[in-house]
Amino acid sequence: MSRVLLVDDEPGVLNALARLFTRGGAEVRTAPSAEAALAILDGFAPDVVVSDHRMAGMTGVELLRVVGARFPAARRVLLSGYVDIDVGDDVVLMAKPYVAAELLAACR
Amino acid sequence: MTVPASATFPLPDQPVRQARQLFIVANLFATVTFAALATDLGADRGAWTVTGLGALDAIGNLLVTTWAMARIGYRRAEDVRAGFNLVVLGAVAWISHWHFLAWLFVPFATSLAGVPKAPGGGLRVAALLVGFAALALATGGGHTELAAFAGLSLFGYLVIRAHLDFAERMLAERDETLVALTRAQELALSRDRLASIGRLAAGIAHEINNPMCFVTANVDDLLTDLRAEPALSPRLAPYRDDILPETQSGIARVNSIAADLRRFARGEPAVLADVDLSDEIAAAVRIARTQLRPRQALAASIAPDLRLHGLARQLGQVTLNLIGNALDAMVDGGTVTVTLARQGDAIELVVADDGPGMSPEVQAHIFEPFFTTKPPGQGVGLGLAVVHGVVTAHRGQIDVDSAPGRGARFTIRLPA
Ligand SMILES: Nc1ncnc2c1ncn2[C@@H]1O[C@H](COP(=O)(O)OP(=O)(O)OP(=O)(O)O)[C@@H](O)[C@H]1O
Ligand SMILES: [Mg+2]
């Protein structure tokens, strides 16, 4: 878990996540939208991507599908308050509010 | 969830109204017949007596239809009418030496007596026929005429009965259809109501969850950091020892309400998995046993190896919520029975208690979030809302059978 990309349109959530992973010793990048995340991915090969689902523009599920195609080895976590859709294979689904220990375990 | 037991639609005073309408037609017919009879008889053979009796008959029948019916009731008034007609019309027949036109009054009187559907109609017809027959035999009425007109009367009576039976069947069918429609409508209404409350609940849960996500994380981190601090100032120590832990439990309460709302709205992010329902329910029963109060018992009959595709934790919560409600209700003690069994294609979970049960008014609302009859602080009113949401998410259905004083029985059917 060295290179982590975090995506959420809620700055408060993004800050809390960044603190959690930085303290865990990861190299962290954050993006406020899926589009911004894709731009970051051009120069950053992640080991872990944690994304919110409902965001303006591209959704988290769509983003993680692209990530899965480009970085098959990357661990993908969808963090969501409310979904009623299929998240896709190999994506870990986590309910908000997350439990820090559970989220870290899912990313290991 | 219940429909008023009797959604019948009575026809007020229908027989009385019918009798009045018939009376007008009958009187016309009788007047014409009396006039024809009197003309044919001529003055020397009793035309005036017959006319007088005709007038008497009209007045008598008018009194029966208006005054007597209101006074002594419909059925007894018809009895009186039958007796009165037998006497007056019998006299007319006798005086006219059983004239052909006088015979007409026999089927006429009997069909009137047979119209009511009330019990006793047939008896009245029989009594009238026997009366006329006896009178005819005693006073020189022709046997052929007697047979013919008695047959005609009987036939008329049977036709009328057949029509009345048919009408009654139609009315009964209409009532049944209306009851079924009312029930379907109420079900649809309560489903609609729950669905729109569900959309509201999902929206609220989502909006609460987003900020609560970082509020929870921030408070947790702050407490962790404060605890890691070797020498905390006396100003901050209470935060580490009391204030933040208390804040955390408040946050946990908010989060659990939001999570329940989300379960009710079927929006909980969770992935379906293969669930051993038998294990899950057995575990819930084990947990519930630790919550039994004095004089409360919990009996379980759980068929092994019942599996389905679903959400294990939620199905456990469903069982716990139902048992918890039953235990809460049985304040004077009692037994909760949990049964899990295969029923055809489905798996059926029944949680039944012998507590105080529920009124239909309470039953109509139990699945709505925040509906509770418990005092503040003892019930949030989310237990059955969650049960409903989870069961629906599994494409299952839930039914309640309860009445005040007769316990409550919740039956859940889940497609396997
Ligand atoms: N087994 C039962 N017997 C009698 N009444 C019941 C039973 N189960 C539910 N009820 C009624 O339904 C109401 C709603 O139940 P529900 O579980 O949704 O909320 P609650 O138990 O009041 O609160 P919560 O479950 O959130 O703590 C209860 O307050 C009670 O009046
Ligand atoms: Mg409850």
XYZ file of C-alpha atoms and ligand atoms in Angstrom:
556
model
C 0.000 0.000 0.000
C 2.507 2.591 -1.020
C 0.805 4.655 -3.716
C -2.796 5.642 -2.992
C -5.224 7.742 -5.034
C -8.254 9.110 -3.162
C -11.305 10.505 -4.973
C -14.228 12.291 -3.325
C -16.114 15.497 -4.092
C -16.537 16.222 -0.378
C -13.371 18.035 0.841
C -13.957 16.954 4.439
C -13.983 13.302 3.472
C -10.962 13.744 1.235
C -8.984 15.367 4.061
C -9.894 12.658 6.549
C -8.945 9.938 4.069
C -5.673 11.658 3.212
C -4.775 11.914 6.898
C -5.584 8.250 7.456
C -3.451 6.973 4.573
C -0.591 9.444 5.030
C -0.251 8.350 8.645
C -0.293 4.787 7.412
C 2.851 5.641 5.467
C 1.418 5.800 1.955
C 2.241 8.196 -0.832
C -1.144 9.906 -1.272
C -2.756 11.814 -4.146
C -6.242 13.288 -3.907
C -8.775 14.285 -6.559
C -12.147 16.052 -6.113
C -13.664 14.370 -9.167
C -13.297 11.309 -11.367
C -12.096 13.476 -14.259
C -9.375 15.007 -12.072
C -8.428 11.502 -10.930
C -7.974 10.336 -14.528
C -5.655 13.277 -15.164
C -3.558 12.312 -12.129
C -3.389 8.689 -13.304
C -1.472 9.785 -16.400
C 1.566 10.374 -14.218
C 0.844 8.195 -11.193
C 0.549 4.398 -11.158
C -1.508 3.575 -8.040
C -1.462 0.462 -5.868
C -4.803 1.490 -4.366
C -7.683 3.676 -5.577
C -10.424 4.648 -3.138
C -13.350 6.485 -4.683
C -16.722 7.886 -3.745
C -19.553 6.818 -6.052
C -21.910 9.739 -6.560
C -20.004 12.691 -7.946
C -20.831 15.288 -10.530
C -19.758 13.982 -13.943
C -18.261 10.530 -14.041
C -19.313 8.195 -11.210
C -17.023 6.187 -8.969
C -18.107 2.889 -10.522
C -17.185 4.171 -13.990
C -13.862 5.509 -12.745
C -12.954 2.215 -11.074
C -13.825 0.344 -14.259
C -11.313 2.471 -16.175
C -8.746 2.018 -13.397
C -9.308 -1.762 -13.533
C -8.555 -1.771 -17.242
C -5.464 0.416 -17.006
C -4.001 -0.918 -13.752
C -5.251 -4.489 -13.311
C -3.110 -5.011 -10.209
C -4.451 -1.933 -8.399
C -6.779 -2.568 -5.479
C -10.061 -0.725 -5.966
C -12.418 0.375 -3.204
C -15.777 2.063 -3.712
C -16.741 4.124 -0.725
C -20.351 5.054 -0.824
C -23.240 6.278 1.224
C -25.848 5.016 -1.146
C -25.665 2.700 -4.112
C -28.185 0.417 -5.650
C -26.069 -0.734 -8.552
C -23.667 -3.467 -9.436
C -20.163 -2.353 -8.512
C -18.359 -4.727 -10.863
C -15.879 -7.523 -10.238
C -13.007 -7.230 -7.787
C -14.218 -3.902 -6.426
C -14.467 -3.758 -2.650
C -17.626 -1.984 -1.534
C -17.533 -0.005 1.713
C -20.361 1.864 3.353
C -19.965 5.426 4.534
C -19.237 6.323 7.260
C -16.309 3.918 7.039
C -14.539 2.313 9.936
C -10.872 3.320 9.606
C -9.469 -0.099 10.502
C -11.803 -1.855 8.042
C -10.894 0.516 5.239
C -7.170 0.060 5.841
C -7.635 -3.710 5.943
C -9.513 -3.633 2.637
C -6.629 -1.748 1.020
C -3.884 -3.997 2.260
C -52.519 -3.597 6.397
C -56.019 -4.618 7.329
C -59.244 -3.977 5.509
C -62.491 -3.207 7.312
C -63.985 -6.656 7.745
C -67.368 -5.844 6.312
C -67.308 -3.686 3.237
C -70.898 -4.600 2.362
C -73.263 -2.142 0.825
C -76.774 -2.497 2.262
C -79.791 -1.523 0.212
C -81.833 0.474 2.678
C -85.552 -0.363 2.845
C -85.324 -2.059 -0.498
C -88.119 -4.603 0.101
C -90.464 -1.916 1.413
C -89.861 0.311 -1.586
C -90.365 -2.644 -3.873
C -93.624 -3.559 -2.151
C -94.944 -0.029 -2.644
C -94.157 0.010 -6.346
C -95.727 -3.412 -6.792
C -98.783 -2.260 -4.884
C -99.516 0.515 -7.401
C -99.347 -1.902 -10.345
C -101.316 -4.543 -8.458
C -104.065 -2.085 -7.584
C -104.474 -1.079 -11.231
C -104.721 -4.715 -12.246
C -107.172 -5.499 -9.436
C -109.392 -2.506 -10.260
C -109.637 -3.538 -13.911
C -110.382 -7.145 -12.943
C -113.001 -6.137 -10.377
C -114.682 -3.846 -12.918
C -114.746 -6.585 -15.568
C -116.079 -9.103 -13.066
C -118.823 -6.739 -11.825
C -119.903 -5.908 -15.403
C -120.061 -9.564 -16.332
C -122.028 -10.506 -13.219
C -124.622 -7.783 -13.577
C -126.527 -6.131 -10.739
C -128.725 -9.135 -9.934
C -125.787 -11.556 -9.445
C -123.851 -9.491 -6.882
C -122.048 -6.835 -8.946
C -122.389 -4.293 -6.121
C -121.144 -6.645 -3.450
C -118.160 -7.520 -5.592
C -117.466 -3.823 -6.227
C -117.695 -3.137 -2.511
C -115.326 -6.004 -1.730
C -112.986 -4.694 -4.423
C -112.918 -1.292 -2.738
C -112.371 -2.961 0.653
C -109.513 -4.982 -0.799
C -107.875 -1.851 -2.236
C -108.138 0.002 1.091
C -106.894 -3.010 3.057
C -103.873 -3.441 0.827
C -103.152 0.273 0.961
C -103.209 0.154 4.775
C -100.923 -2.871 4.828
C -98.430 -1.251 2.452
C -98.259 2.088 4.226
C -99.379 1.908 7.837
C -98.811 -1.727 8.825
C -95.410 -2.040 7.217
C -94.078 0.874 9.219
C -95.796 -0.384 12.379
C -95.283 -4.132 12.565
C -92.458 -4.659 10.136
C -92.261 -5.862 6.608
C -92.615 -9.580 7.129
C -95.594 -9.543 9.462
C -97.348 -6.969 7.287
C -97.039 -9.359 4.324
C -98.506 -12.139 6.499
C -101.454 -9.913 7.327
C -101.863 -8.998 3.661
C -101.927 -12.669 2.648
C -104.603 -13.503 5.241
C -106.658 -10.440 4.360
C -106.540 -11.169 0.632
C -107.450 -14.801 1.224
C -110.608 -13.746 3.089
C -111.724 -10.878 0.812
C -110.817 -12.489 -2.524
C -112.204 -15.818 -1.328
C -115.484 -14.038 -0.601
C -115.470 -12.481 -4.074
C -114.885 -15.912 -5.647
C -117.664 -17.477 -3.591
C -120.186 -14.722 -4.316
C -119.367 -14.861 -8.051
C -119.708 -18.676 -7.948
C -116.044 -19.023 -8.843
C -116.315 -16.930 -11.946
C -113.421 -17.283 -14.365
C -112.197 -13.713 -13.613
C -112.298 -14.392 -9.864
C -109.905 -17.294 -10.327
C -107.377 -14.771 -11.646
C -106.982 -13.449 -8.114
C -105.406 -16.728 -6.970
C -102.093 -16.495 -8.915
C -102.243 -12.745 -8.420
C -102.367 -12.945 -4.624
C -99.843 -15.758 -4.394
C -97.262 -14.079 -6.602
C -97.483 -10.926 -4.471
C -97.002 -13.049 -1.353
C -93.971 -14.752 -2.899
C -92.069 -11.626 -3.872
C -90.202 -11.057 -0.634
C -86.926 -12.889 -0.357
C -87.274 -12.884 3.399
C -87.742 -16.291 5.021
C -91.415 -17.160 5.199
C -92.257 -16.208 1.620
C -92.638 -19.821 0.536
C -94.704 -20.704 3.592
C -97.027 -17.777 2.925
C -97.531 -18.877 -0.686
C -98.247 -22.437 0.419
C -100.735 -21.262 3.053
C -102.534 -19.047 0.510
C -102.776 -21.862 -2.036
C -104.077 -24.340 0.523
C -106.565 -21.715 1.733
C -107.892 -20.993 -1.759
C -108.028 -24.710 -2.578
C -109.964 -25.517 0.582
C -112.360 -22.638 -0.082
C -112.867 -23.675 -3.695
C -113.549 -27.295 -2.750
C -115.936 -26.269 0.002
C -117.898 -23.676 -1.987
C -118.163 -25.349 -5.388
C -115.136 -24.130 -7.359
C -114.340 -26.219 -10.443
C -111.629 -28.883 -10.024
C -110.120 -28.184 -13.441
C -109.869 -24.486 -12.720
C -108.396 -25.205 -9.308
C -105.673 -27.408 -10.797
C -104.925 -24.934 -13.590
C -104.732 -21.820 -11.441
C -102.866 -23.534 -8.598
C -100.338 -24.712 -11.181
C -100.092 -21.231 -12.622
C -99.592 -19.768 -9.126
C -96.870 -22.242 -8.310
C -95.141 -21.608 -11.620
C -95.299 -17.843 -11.097
C -93.867 -18.243 -7.621
C -90.955 -20.377 -8.863
C -90.127 -17.904 -11.644
C -90.073 -15.066 -9.140
C -87.855 -17.043 -6.780
C -85.404 -17.808 -9.585
C -85.185 -14.118 -10.450
C -84.674 -13.116 -6.839
C -81.972 -15.764 -6.389
C -80.197 -14.463 -9.450
C -80.379 -10.860 -8.266
C -79.108 -11.871 -4.858
C -76.166 -13.730 -6.367
C -75.291 -10.700 -8.461
C -75.386 -8.487 -5.377
C -73.206 -10.909 -3.442
C -70.712 -11.007 -6.288
C -70.676 -7.236 -6.415
C -69.963 -7.111 -2.681
C -67.128 -9.602 -3.025
C -65.601 -7.670 -5.898
C -65.819 -4.454 -3.937
C -64.168 -6.011 -0.883
C -61.356 -7.410 -3.026
C -60.913 -4.060 -4.762
C -60.830 -2.185 -1.469
C -58.204 -4.568 -0.134
C -56.045 -4.273 -3.257
C -56.378 -0.503 -3.152
C -55.341 -0.297 0.503
C -52.365 -2.543 -0.134
C -51.300 -0.436 -3.102
C -51.749 2.715 -1.039
C -49.616 1.477 1.814
C -46.999 0.242 -0.665
C -46.992 3.652 -2.356
C -46.759 5.408 0.966
C -43.807 3.259 2.051
C -42.123 3.771 -1.318
C -42.333 7.553 -1.129
C -41.219 7.591 2.500
C -38.396 5.337 1.332
C -37.203 7.878 -1.237
C -37.269 10.572 1.426
C -35.390 8.351 3.867
C -32.756 7.485 1.262
C -32.175 11.170 0.563
C -31.857 12.049 4.235
C -29.562 9.102 4.924
C -27.307 10.075 2.049
C -27.083 13.726 3.057
C -26.361 12.792 6.671
C -23.828 10.134 5.801
C -21.535 12.335 3.757
C -20.695 14.850 6.484
C -20.907 12.166 9.180
C -18.219 10.309 7.300
C -15.542 12.913 8.072
C -17.076 14.036 11.360
C -16.699 10.453 12.587
C -13.148 10.136 11.228
C -12.044 13.499 12.602
C -13.363 12.897 16.103
C -11.883 9.383 16.142
C -8.488 10.703 15.028
C -8.589 13.552 17.497
C -9.259 11.166 20.377
C -6.502 8.816 19.188
C -4.053 11.722 19.049
C -5.062 13.056 22.452
C -4.560 9.597 23.950
C -1.103 9.445 22.366
C -0.165 12.737 23.975
C 2.070 11.982 27.027
C 1.198 15.014 29.179
C -2.187 16.526 28.446
C -3.052 19.898 29.988
C -5.840 19.816 32.617
C -7.979 21.734 30.128
C -7.752 18.984 27.514
C -7.730 15.898 29.736
C -11.548 15.874 30.179
C -11.877 15.781 26.381
C -9.786 12.648 26.256
C -11.520 11.028 29.240
C -15.181 12.047 28.938
C -16.161 14.580 26.334
C -14.881 12.931 23.175
C -15.931 9.405 24.161
C -19.417 10.792 24.799
C -19.300 12.610 21.461
C -18.354 9.338 19.806
C -21.351 7.546 21.233
C -23.589 10.377 20.030
C -22.053 10.068 16.584
C -22.551 6.313 16.680
C -26.243 6.865 17.410
C -26.670 9.207 14.454
C -24.776 6.808 12.216
C -26.892 3.872 13.280
C -30.121 5.777 12.569
C -28.791 6.756 9.140
C -27.761 3.153 8.471
C -31.225 1.891 9.499
C -32.880 4.470 7.248
C -30.685 3.297 4.422
C -31.642 -0.318 5.070
C -35.295 0.683 5.097
C -34.787 2.461 1.762
C -32.902 -0.575 0.409
C -29.898 1.567 -0.379
C -27.265 0.022 1.809
C -24.047 -0.536 -0.067
C -23.470 -4.242 0.334
C -22.723 -7.095 -1.972
C -25.015 -10.099 -2.139
C -23.412 -13.338 -1.083
C -24.350 -16.929 -0.508
C -25.954 -16.996 2.940
C -26.613 -19.960 5.197
C -29.865 -18.601 6.552
C -30.180 -21.423 9.079
C -26.854 -20.415 10.658
C -27.696 -16.738 10.556
C -31.086 -17.194 12.262
C -29.655 -19.613 14.814
C -27.006 -17.016 15.700
C -29.669 -14.319 16.076
C -31.673 -16.599 18.370
C -28.562 -17.236 20.494
C -28.009 -13.474 20.875
C -31.687 -12.908 21.665
C -31.596 -15.543 24.430
C -29.242 -13.311 26.383
C -31.914 -10.600 26.396
C -34.748 -12.654 27.909
C -36.413 -11.154 30.948
C -38.097 -13.090 33.776
C -41.004 -15.318 32.654
C -40.041 -14.939 29.005
C -39.184 -17.950 26.872
C -37.784 -18.270 23.367
C -38.486 -21.430 21.376
C -36.817 -22.028 18.025
C -37.328 -24.599 15.318
C -34.791 -24.034 12.564
C -34.502 -26.342 9.588
C -30.806 -26.882 8.689
C -28.985 -25.869 5.496
C -31.456 -23.357 4.112
C -29.437 -21.145 1.782
C -30.150 -18.120 -0.319
C -28.371 -15.330 -2.136
C -28.563 -12.241 0.007
C -27.255 -10.093 2.822
C -26.318 -12.170 5.850
C -25.942 -9.419 8.402
C -29.222 -7.739 7.465
C -31.153 -11.002 7.645
C -29.750 -11.527 11.124
C -30.845 -8.023 12.052
C -34.351 -8.737 10.740
C -34.650 -11.708 13.072
C -33.239 -9.809 16.043
C -35.585 -6.862 15.449
C -38.640 -9.115 15.303
C -37.665 -11.074 18.420
C -36.762 -7.819 20.210
C -40.198 -6.374 19.464
C -41.904 -9.522 20.734
C -39.882 -9.460 23.961
C -40.623 -5.754 24.407
C -44.330 -6.420 23.939
C -44.566 -9.353 26.375
C -44.210 -7.282 29.532
C -46.073 -9.898 31.565
C -43.981 -12.750 30.189
C -44.756 -15.231 27.444
C -43.164 -17.245 24.680
C -41.643 -16.174 21.381
C -41.517 -18.883 18.741
C -39.086 -18.644 15.844
C -39.622 -21.050 12.965
C -37.516 -21.353 9.835
C -38.643 -23.854 7.221
C -38.755 -24.439 3.492
C -42.161 -23.821 1.917
C -42.118 -24.907 -1.704
C -39.809 -22.551 -3.609
C -39.493 -20.168 -0.705
C -38.012 -20.051 2.752
C -40.418 -19.035 5.448
C -39.418 -17.337 8.672
C -42.095 -16.950 11.335
C -41.682 -14.992 14.548
C -44.761 -15.336 16.742
C -45.479 -14.234 20.296
C -48.356 -14.517 22.745
C -48.078 -10.922 23.932
C -50.745 -8.220 23.816
C -50.888 -7.964 20.008
C -51.771 -4.839 18.027
C -54.873 -2.950 16.968
C -55.566 -2.567 13.226
C -54.741 1.147 13.571
C -51.256 0.367 14.881
C -50.737 -2.378 12.293
C -51.412 0.092 9.487
C -48.258 2.041 10.381
C -45.731 -0.370 11.900
C -43.462 -0.476 8.843
C -43.116 3.289 8.619
C -39.831 4.691 9.914
C -40.113 6.416 13.299
C -43.504 4.920 14.049
C -43.366 3.687 17.623
C -45.771 3.249 20.522
C -42.915 3.031 22.984
C -42.012 5.889 25.320
C -39.288 8.264 24.106
C -35.859 6.791 24.602
C -37.143 3.211 24.459
C -37.964 2.892 20.798
C -36.872 4.818 17.745
C -39.437 3.162 15.478
C -36.914 1.911 12.946
C -36.937 -1.809 13.747
C -39.767 -2.869 11.460
C -38.855 -0.274 8.814
C -35.502 -2.045 8.512
C -37.245 -5.425 8.455
C -39.459 -4.241 5.612
C -36.564 -2.792 3.629
C -34.393 -5.881 3.977
C -37.236 -8.275 3.115
C -38.137 -6.212 0.050
C -34.491 -6.038 -0.997
C -34.556 -9.856 -1.015
C -37.703 -9.787 -3.152
C -39.536 -11.313 -0.217
C -42.785 -10.447 1.429
C -43.878 -9.921 5.001
C -47.295 -10.401 6.578
C -48.581 -9.556 10.021
C -51.331 -11.410 11.775
C -52.322 -9.808 15.038
C -55.248 -8.614 17.095
C -55.457 -7.029 20.535
C -55.004 -9.762 23.124
C -54.105 -12.392 20.566
C -50.352 -11.958 20.184
C -48.531 -11.096 16.980
C -47.259 -13.292 14.198
C -44.850 -11.998 11.561
C -44.405 -14.243 8.523
C -41.599 -13.583 6.059
C -41.315 -15.451 2.781
C -38.014 -15.198 0.921
C -37.424 -16.684 -2.505
C -34.574 -19.176 -2.110
N -44.637 -8.332 18.494
C -45.285 -7.180 18.682
N -46.335 -7.101 19.554
C -46.975 -5.927 19.744
N -46.661 -4.767 19.119
C -45.630 -4.787 18.264
C -44.896 -5.976 17.985
N -43.940 -5.678 17.078
C -44.065 -4.367 16.787
N -45.073 -3.818 17.498
C -45.502 -2.431 17.421
O -44.922 -1.824 16.283
C -44.233 -0.632 16.651
C -43.082 -0.396 15.708
O -42.087 -1.375 15.890
P -40.598 -1.054 15.452
O -39.759 -2.256 15.718
O -40.607 -0.526 14.060
O -40.192 0.146 16.376
P -39.916 0.111 17.951
O -39.739 -1.299 18.416
O -40.974 0.900 18.601
O -38.545 0.901 18.043
P -37.079 0.340 17.609
O -37.290 -1.018 17.024
O -36.573 1.314 16.618
O -36.334 0.314 18.861
C -43.856 -0.855 18.100
O -43.679 0.382 18.779
C -45.064 -1.631 18.626
O -46.132 -0.758 18.915
Mg -38.437 -2.612 17.461
